Tab-separated table of C-alpha atoms in Angstrom:
chain	number	residue	atom	x	y	z
A	1	MET	CA	-0.069	0.217	-0.045
A	2	ARG	CA	2.864	2.610	0.477
A	3	LYS	CA	3.301	2.149	-3.298
A	4	ILE	CA	-0.057	3.879	-3.719
A	5	PHE	CA	0.376	6.638	-1.426
A	6	VAL	CA	3.714	7.285	-2.716
A	7	LEU	CA	2.642	7.953	-6.260
A	8	ALA	CA	-0.317	9.858	-4.825
A	9	ALA	CA	2.254	12.182	-3.727
A	10	LEU	CA	4.258	12.165	-6.845
A	11	ALA	CA	1.474	13.588	-8.791
A	12	VAL	CA	2.012	16.822	-7.525
A	13	LEU	CA	5.553	16.747	-7.899
A	14	PRO	CA	5.545	17.817	-11.882
A	15	VAL	CA	3.827	21.051	-10.658
A	16	LEU	CA	5.850	21.846	-7.812
A	17	ALA	CA	9.489	21.075	-9.957
A	18	GLY	CA	8.505	23.911	-12.729
A	19	ALA	CA	7.932	26.618	-9.566
A	20	SER	CA	10.684	28.666	-8.025
A	21	GLU	CA	10.836	30.444	-4.980
A	22	ASN	CA	9.591	33.631	-6.135
A	23	GLU	CA	6.838	31.718	-8.004
A	24	ALA	CA	5.740	29.622	-5.086
A	25	VAL	CA	3.716	32.423	-3.715
A	26	LYS	CA	2.315	33.421	-6.921
A	27	ASP	CA	1.166	30.093	-7.561
A	28	THR	CA	-1.132	29.781	-4.481
A	29	CYS	CA	-3.880	31.765	-6.799
A	30	TYR	CA	-3.944	28.818	-8.974
A	31	TRP	CA	-5.046	26.622	-6.286
A	32	LYS	CA	-8.897	26.102	-5.019
A	33	PHE	CA	-9.897	24.192	-2.080
A	34	PRO	CA	-13.791	23.778	-2.603
A	35	GLY	CA	-15.486	21.572	-0.140
A	36	SER	CA	-18.562	20.663	1.520
A	37	SER	CA	-20.165	18.998	4.894
A	38	ALA	CA	-23.496	17.462	5.430
A	39	LEU	CA	-25.388	16.432	8.820
A	40	LYS	CA	-28.343	13.803	8.015
A	41	TYR	CA	-30.646	12.456	10.510
A	42	THR	CA	-33.629	10.366	10.653
A	43	GLN	CA	-36.174	9.253	13.363
A	44	SER	CA	-39.262	7.068	12.767
A	45	PHE	CA	-41.974	5.889	15.564
A	46	TYR	CA	-44.137	3.146	15.540
A	47	SER	CA	-47.083	2.710	17.862
A	48	ASP	CA	-47.189	-0.843	19.533
A	49	ASN	CA	-50.242	-1.598	17.829
A	50	TRP	CA	-49.262	-0.471	14.528
A	51	TYR	CA	-50.937	-2.833	11.731
A	52	LYS	CA	-47.639	-3.952	9.864
A	53	GLY	CA	-45.481	-3.931	12.942
A	54	GLY	CA	-42.119	-2.201	13.221
A	55	PHE	CA	-39.865	-0.903	15.970
A	56	ASN	CA	-38.834	2.871	16.741
A	57	ASN	CA	-35.469	3.956	14.917
A	58	GLN	CA	-32.909	6.626	14.410
A	59	SER	CA	-30.030	7.144	12.118
A	60	LEU	CA	-27.489	9.779	12.150
A	61	LEU	CA	-25.227	10.145	9.009
A	62	VAL	CA	-22.180	12.694	8.519
A	63	GLN	CA	-20.338	13.172	5.024
A	64	LEU	CA	-17.290	15.336	4.320
A	65	SER	CA	-15.575	15.990	1.122
A	66	GLN	CA	-12.435	18.623	0.683
A	67	ASP	CA	-11.196	19.159	-2.567
A	68	ALA	CA	-7.402	20.760	-3.608
A	69	ASP	CA	-7.343	21.338	-7.175
A	70	TYR	CA	-4.382	23.029	-9.493
A	71	ALA	CA	-4.896	24.584	-12.596
A	72	LYS	CA	-1.907	26.708	-14.680
A	73	ASP	CA	-1.342	26.545	-18.219
A	74	ARG	CA	-1.532	23.145	-19.407
A	75	ILE	CA	-1.196	21.084	-15.983
A	76	THR	CA	-3.922	20.247	-13.789
A	77	VAL	CA	-3.814	18.578	-10.449
A	78	ASP	CA	-7.284	17.311	-8.979
A	79	ASN	CA	-7.396	15.940	-5.565
A	80	ARG	CA	-10.181	14.895	-3.208
A	81	LEU	CA	-10.536	13.396	0.082
A	82	GLU	CA	-14.175	11.910	1.038
A	83	ALA	CA	-15.613	10.796	4.489
A	84	ARG	CA	-18.821	9.434	5.041
A	85	LEU	CA	-19.940	7.590	8.096
A	86	GLY	CA	-23.561	6.935	9.696
A	87	TYR	CA	-25.231	4.790	12.283
A	88	TYR	CA	-28.729	3.560	12.824
A	89	THR	CA	-30.503	1.785	15.765
A	90	THR	CA	-32.134	-1.558	15.267
A	91	LYS	CA	-33.343	-4.452	17.662
A	92	ASN	CA	-31.399	-7.402	18.066
A	93	ASP	CA	-33.303	-11.170	18.834
A	94	ALA	CA	-33.450	-10.348	22.793
A	95	GLY	CA	-35.148	-6.957	22.137
A	96	ASP	CA	-32.080	-4.997	22.825
A	97	THR	CA	-31.013	-1.724	20.930
A	98	GLU	CA	-28.068	-1.820	19.048
A	99	PHE	CA	-26.138	0.341	16.536
A	100	LYS	CA	-25.171	-0.700	13.044
A	101	THR	CA	-23.547	1.402	10.461
A	102	ASN	CA	-25.624	2.300	7.421
A	103	ASP	CA	-22.857	4.029	5.319
A	104	ASP	CA	-18.829	4.201	5.999
A	105	LEU	CA	-16.019	5.370	3.401
A	106	LEU	CA	-12.834	6.985	3.670
A	107	ARG	CA	-11.468	7.546	0.092
A	108	LEU	CA	-8.805	9.479	-1.710
A	109	THR	CA	-8.369	10.484	-5.306
A	110	SER	CA	-5.386	12.435	-6.736
A	111	LYS	CA	-5.223	12.940	-10.606
A	112	PHE	CA	-2.208	14.832	-12.553
A	113	GLY	CA	-3.348	15.612	-16.065
A	114	MET	CA	-1.445	17.689	-18.986
A	115	GLN	CA	-3.508	19.263	-21.737
A	116	ALA	CA	-3.125	17.394	-24.886
A	117	ALA	CA	-6.060	19.101	-27.066
A	118	LYS	CA	-8.766	21.535	-26.291
A	119	SER	CA	-10.744	19.222	-24.015
A	120	TRP	CA	-8.563	16.392	-23.600
A	121	TYR	CA	-5.522	15.690	-21.259
A	122	TYR	CA	-2.820	13.098	-20.647
A	123	SER	CA	-3.728	11.676	-17.399
A	124	ALA	CA	-2.729	9.706	-14.548
A	125	GLN	CA	-4.912	8.653	-11.369
A	126	VAL	CA	-4.515	6.833	-8.005
A	127	GLN	CA	-7.457	6.133	-5.795
A	128	ALA	CA	-7.742	4.237	-2.279
A	129	TYR	CA	-10.441	3.653	0.102
A	130	THR	CA	-11.381	1.718	2.834
A	131	GLN	CA	-13.802	2.253	5.742
A	132	PHE	CA	-13.309	3.464	9.464
A	133	MET	CA	-15.327	1.052	11.759
A	134	ASN	CA	-15.846	-2.719	12.360
A	135	VAL	CA	-18.903	-4.405	11.002
A	136	PHE	CA	-20.569	-7.420	12.169
A	137	GLU	CA	-23.200	-9.810	10.729
A	138	ASN	CA	-24.750	-12.100	13.270
A	139	GLN	CA	-21.883	-11.490	15.847
A	140	VAL	CA	-19.214	-12.481	12.537
A	141	LEU	CA	-16.936	-9.832	11.863
A	142	LYS	CA	-17.189	-8.912	8.192
A	143	SER	CA	-14.975	-5.878	7.480
A	144	LYS	CA	-13.018	-3.185	9.378
A	145	PHE	CA	-10.754	-0.550	8.987
A	146	PHE	CA	-8.097	-1.802	6.261
A	147	ALA	CA	-9.724	-4.840	5.458
A	148	PRO	CA	-10.519	-4.267	2.875
A	149	VAL	CA	-8.639	-1.156	1.044
A	150	TYR	CA	-9.559	-1.226	-2.265
A	151	ALA	CA	-6.870	0.769	-4.765
A	152	THR	CA	-5.990	1.576	-8.356
A	153	ALA	CA	-3.779	3.573	-10.531
A	154	ALA	CA	-4.491	4.293	-14.141
A	155	ILE	CA	-2.743	6.121	-16.983
A	156	GLY	CA	-4.859	7.170	-20.196
A	157	MET	CA	-6.497	10.363	-21.730
A	158	ASP	CA	-9.308	12.369	-19.750
A	159	TYR	CA	-11.967	14.186	-21.675
A	160	LYS	CA	-12.938	17.604	-19.966
A	161	PRO	CA	-15.476	19.562	-21.745
A	162	VAL	CA	-17.255	22.528	-20.914
A	163	LEU	CA	-21.141	21.945	-21.269
A	164	ASP	CA	-24.398	23.637	-20.646
A	165	ASP	CA	-22.830	27.081	-20.398
A	166	GLY	CA	-20.755	25.599	-17.454
A	167	ARG	CA	-23.126	24.402	-15.963
A	168	LEU	CA	-22.191	20.810	-16.263
A	169	ALA	CA	-18.574	19.683	-15.407
A	170	LEU	CA	-17.646	16.229	-16.718
A	171	SER	CA	-14.797	14.366	-16.538
A	172	VAL	CA	-14.249	11.214	-18.873
A	173	MET	CA	-11.057	9.483	-18.137
A	174	LEU	CA	-10.255	6.146	-20.558
A	175	ALA	CA	-7.263	3.951	-19.113
A	176	PRO	CA	-5.906	1.280	-21.417
A	177	VAL	CA	-3.253	0.377	-18.850
A	178	ALA	CA	-4.487	0.247	-15.150
A	179	TYR	CA	-3.659	-1.612	-11.687
A	180	ASP	CA	-5.905	-2.749	-9.391
A	181	CYS	CA	-5.630	-4.389	-6.030
A	182	ARG	CA	-7.270	-5.471	-2.573
A	183	TYR	CA	-5.703	-5.866	1.015
A	184	VAL	CA	-7.101	-6.854	3.467
A	185	SER	CA	-5.396	-6.428	7.178
A	186	ASP	CA	-7.188	-9.861	8.811
A	187	GLU	CA	-6.645	-12.939	6.451
A	188	THR	CA	-9.795	-14.441	7.494
A	189	LEU	CA	-11.932	-11.856	5.785
A	190	GLY	CA	-10.229	-12.245	2.206
A	191	SER	CA	-12.857	-14.640	0.827
A	192	ASN	CA	-15.307	-11.795	1.204
A	193	TYR	CA	-13.573	-9.560	-1.279
A	194	GLY	CA	-12.387	-12.027	-4.086
A	195	ILE	CA	-9.247	-12.658	-2.248
A	196	GLU	CA	-7.932	-16.517	-1.962
A	197	PRO	CA	-8.353	-17.754	1.657
A	198	GLY	CA	-5.639	-17.344	3.601
A	199	ARG	CA	-3.869	-14.492	1.762
A	200	LYS	CA	-4.280	-10.608	2.427
A	201	PHE	CA	-3.484	-9.571	-1.020
A	202	ARG	CA	-4.953	-9.475	-4.810
A	203	GLN	CA	-3.595	-7.640	-7.732
A	204	ALA	CA	-4.713	-7.456	-11.187
A	205	ILE	CA	-3.586	-5.612	-14.386
A	206	GLY	CA	-6.623	-4.699	-16.864
A	207	SER	CA	-8.352	-1.556	-18.180
A	208	SER	CA	-10.732	0.937	-16.723
A	209	ALA	CA	-12.892	3.760	-17.431
A	210	GLU	CA	-14.445	6.456	-15.193
A	211	ALA	CA	-16.581	9.370	-15.557
A	212	ASN	CA	-17.166	12.063	-12.828
A	213	TRP	CA	-19.916	14.900	-13.234
A	214	LYS	CA	-21.733	17.340	-11.432
A	215	TRP	CA	-24.842	19.029	-13.438
A	216	ASN	CA	-26.424	22.226	-11.732
A	217	ILE	CA	-29.605	21.530	-13.523
A	218	TRP	CA	-31.122	24.397	-11.947
A	219	LYS	CA	-30.690	26.838	-8.979
A	220	GLU	CA	-32.246	24.677	-6.462
A	221	LEU	CA	-31.433	21.172	-8.083
A	222	THR	CA	-27.887	19.440	-8.325
A	223	TRP	CA	-27.076	16.112	-9.780
A	224	THR	CA	-23.460	14.458	-8.610
A	225	GLY	CA	-22.442	11.359	-10.046
A	226	LYS	CA	-19.352	8.848	-10.452
A	227	ALA	CA	-19.338	5.661	-12.639
A	228	GLN	CA	-16.160	3.455	-12.424
A	229	PHE	CA	-15.183	0.281	-14.510
A	230	PHE	CA	-12.340	-2.156	-14.355
A	231	SER	CA	-11.702	-5.366	-16.012
A	232	ASP	CA	-8.658	-7.403	-15.871
A	233	TYR	CA	-10.271	-9.584	-18.383
A	234	ALA	CA	-11.213	-12.438	-16.438
A	235	ASN	CA	-13.247	-10.332	-13.674
A	236	ASN	CA	-15.335	-7.074	-13.814
A	237	GLU	CA	-16.319	-4.427	-11.400
A	238	VAL	CA	-18.415	-1.642	-11.904
A	239	ASN	CA	-19.448	1.109	-9.670
A	240	ILE	CA	-22.596	3.895	-10.607
A	241	GLU	CA	-23.123	6.163	-7.629
A	242	ASN	CA	-25.505	9.054	-8.412
A	243	THR	CA	-26.747	11.971	-5.898
A	244	LEU	CA	-29.406	14.427	-6.464
A	245	ASP	CA	-29.579	17.652	-3.996
A	246	TYR	CA	-32.664	19.994	-4.014
A	247	ALA	CA	-31.891	22.722	-2.140
A	248	PHE	CA	-34.689	24.266	0.085
A	249	THR	CA	-32.222	27.503	1.703
A	250	LYS	CA	-28.380	27.834	1.597
A	251	PHE	CA	-28.241	25.114	4.430
A	252	LEU	CA	-31.135	22.892	4.266
A	253	ALA	CA	-31.600	20.123	1.117
A	254	ILE	CA	-32.990	17.070	0.716
A	255	GLN	CA	-30.996	14.342	-1.243
A	256	LEU	CA	-31.279	10.715	-2.462
A	257	PHE	CA	-28.470	8.797	-3.113
A	258	PHE	CA	-28.380	5.667	-5.201
A	259	HIS	CA	-25.241	3.287	-5.671
A	260	TRP	CA	-25.255	0.260	-7.967
A	261	ARG	CA	-22.386	-2.231	-7.918
A	262	LEU	CA	-21.016	-5.501	-9.233
A	263	ASP	CA	-18.452	-7.377	-8.983
A	264	ASP	CA	-18.089	-11.143	-10.151
A	265	SER	CA	-14.970	-11.838	-8.054
A	266	VAL	CA	-17.082	-12.565	-5.250
A	267	GLU	CA	-19.718	-15.505	-4.637
A	268	PRO	CA	-23.114	-14.193	-6.181
A	269	ASP	CA	-26.053	-13.572	-3.812
A	270	SER	CA	-28.781	-16.482	-3.988
A	271	LYS	CA	-31.520	-13.348	-5.060
A	272	LEU	CA	-29.385	-10.707	-6.655
A	273	GLY	CA	-26.399	-12.355	-8.149
A	274	TYR	CA	-23.783	-10.339	-8.352
A	275	ASN	CA	-25.771	-6.671	-8.174
A	276	GLN	CA	-25.010	-4.888	-5.054
A	277	LEU	CA	-27.258	-1.796	-4.059
A	278	LYS	CA	-27.579	0.896	-1.644
A	279	GLU	CA	-30.007	4.011	-1.364
A	280	PHE	CA	-30.811	6.682	0.939
A	281	LEU	CA	-33.235	9.460	1.083
A	282	THR	CA	-32.181	12.096	3.714
A	283	LEU	CA	-33.026	15.497	4.964
A	284	ASN	CA	-29.708	17.312	5.389
A	285	LEU	CA	-28.121	20.408	7.110
A	286	THR	CA	-25.598	21.305	4.641
A	287	PHE	CA	-22.461	23.743	4.526
A	288	SER	CA	-19.867	24.209	1.737
A	289	TRP	CA	-16.943	26.820	1.010
């Protein structure tokens, strides 16, 4: 894993190498640091005689994203740190209240680009993500911090056009050469993530494609999405994340999040096969900078 984080650091070096001491202060104007945070809370109540049954529950989800983007002449560097952690209450077989995670993500992405044509860039990207907390199913450990870690490194071309008068920011990266690895700090968990039993590490070389977009459809409505595909020509992994935000005020919004994932390197589910789904509909307190 050290190699992945070293590659992320190296993505910034081409920018720094060409800057003299006198230029260092001047170049700060080429950096932008946008970010956002959100707090989401849901409370549900069921009377004892509710005709469908059910139990009272509460959920809390915190989200944070921070960007560090550089653009000067033909050079761009895009960095993003994302963190999400959420809990909800549930009842176990004994009737006791328990806390379980409903979302858990720590993801770092870094991309270096050099302009080749009007909307095309030679690009190199590294990405790594894991989770914060331990997750149990039927009192059996399913996952934890650094188990698993997914990491990728890709080299290719990035298409970044200006669309809809600048209201649609789009990036489509096509990488004919991509490296993908998975790591678990506990080898007993490896089989849950396509790693051979008794091993901690799995790696593959293949091709990848990734699209990221943010579309301000109108003043109150924003559609943000990410689509990722990787294939080592034996197995395929697909992730598609869609988020719709409708802002009532500057700090209050309703959000719909939907994530579809396909991974045919793991054992298929009896009902959904290789498909995995996650969805949230929440009322948010938000703050952006």
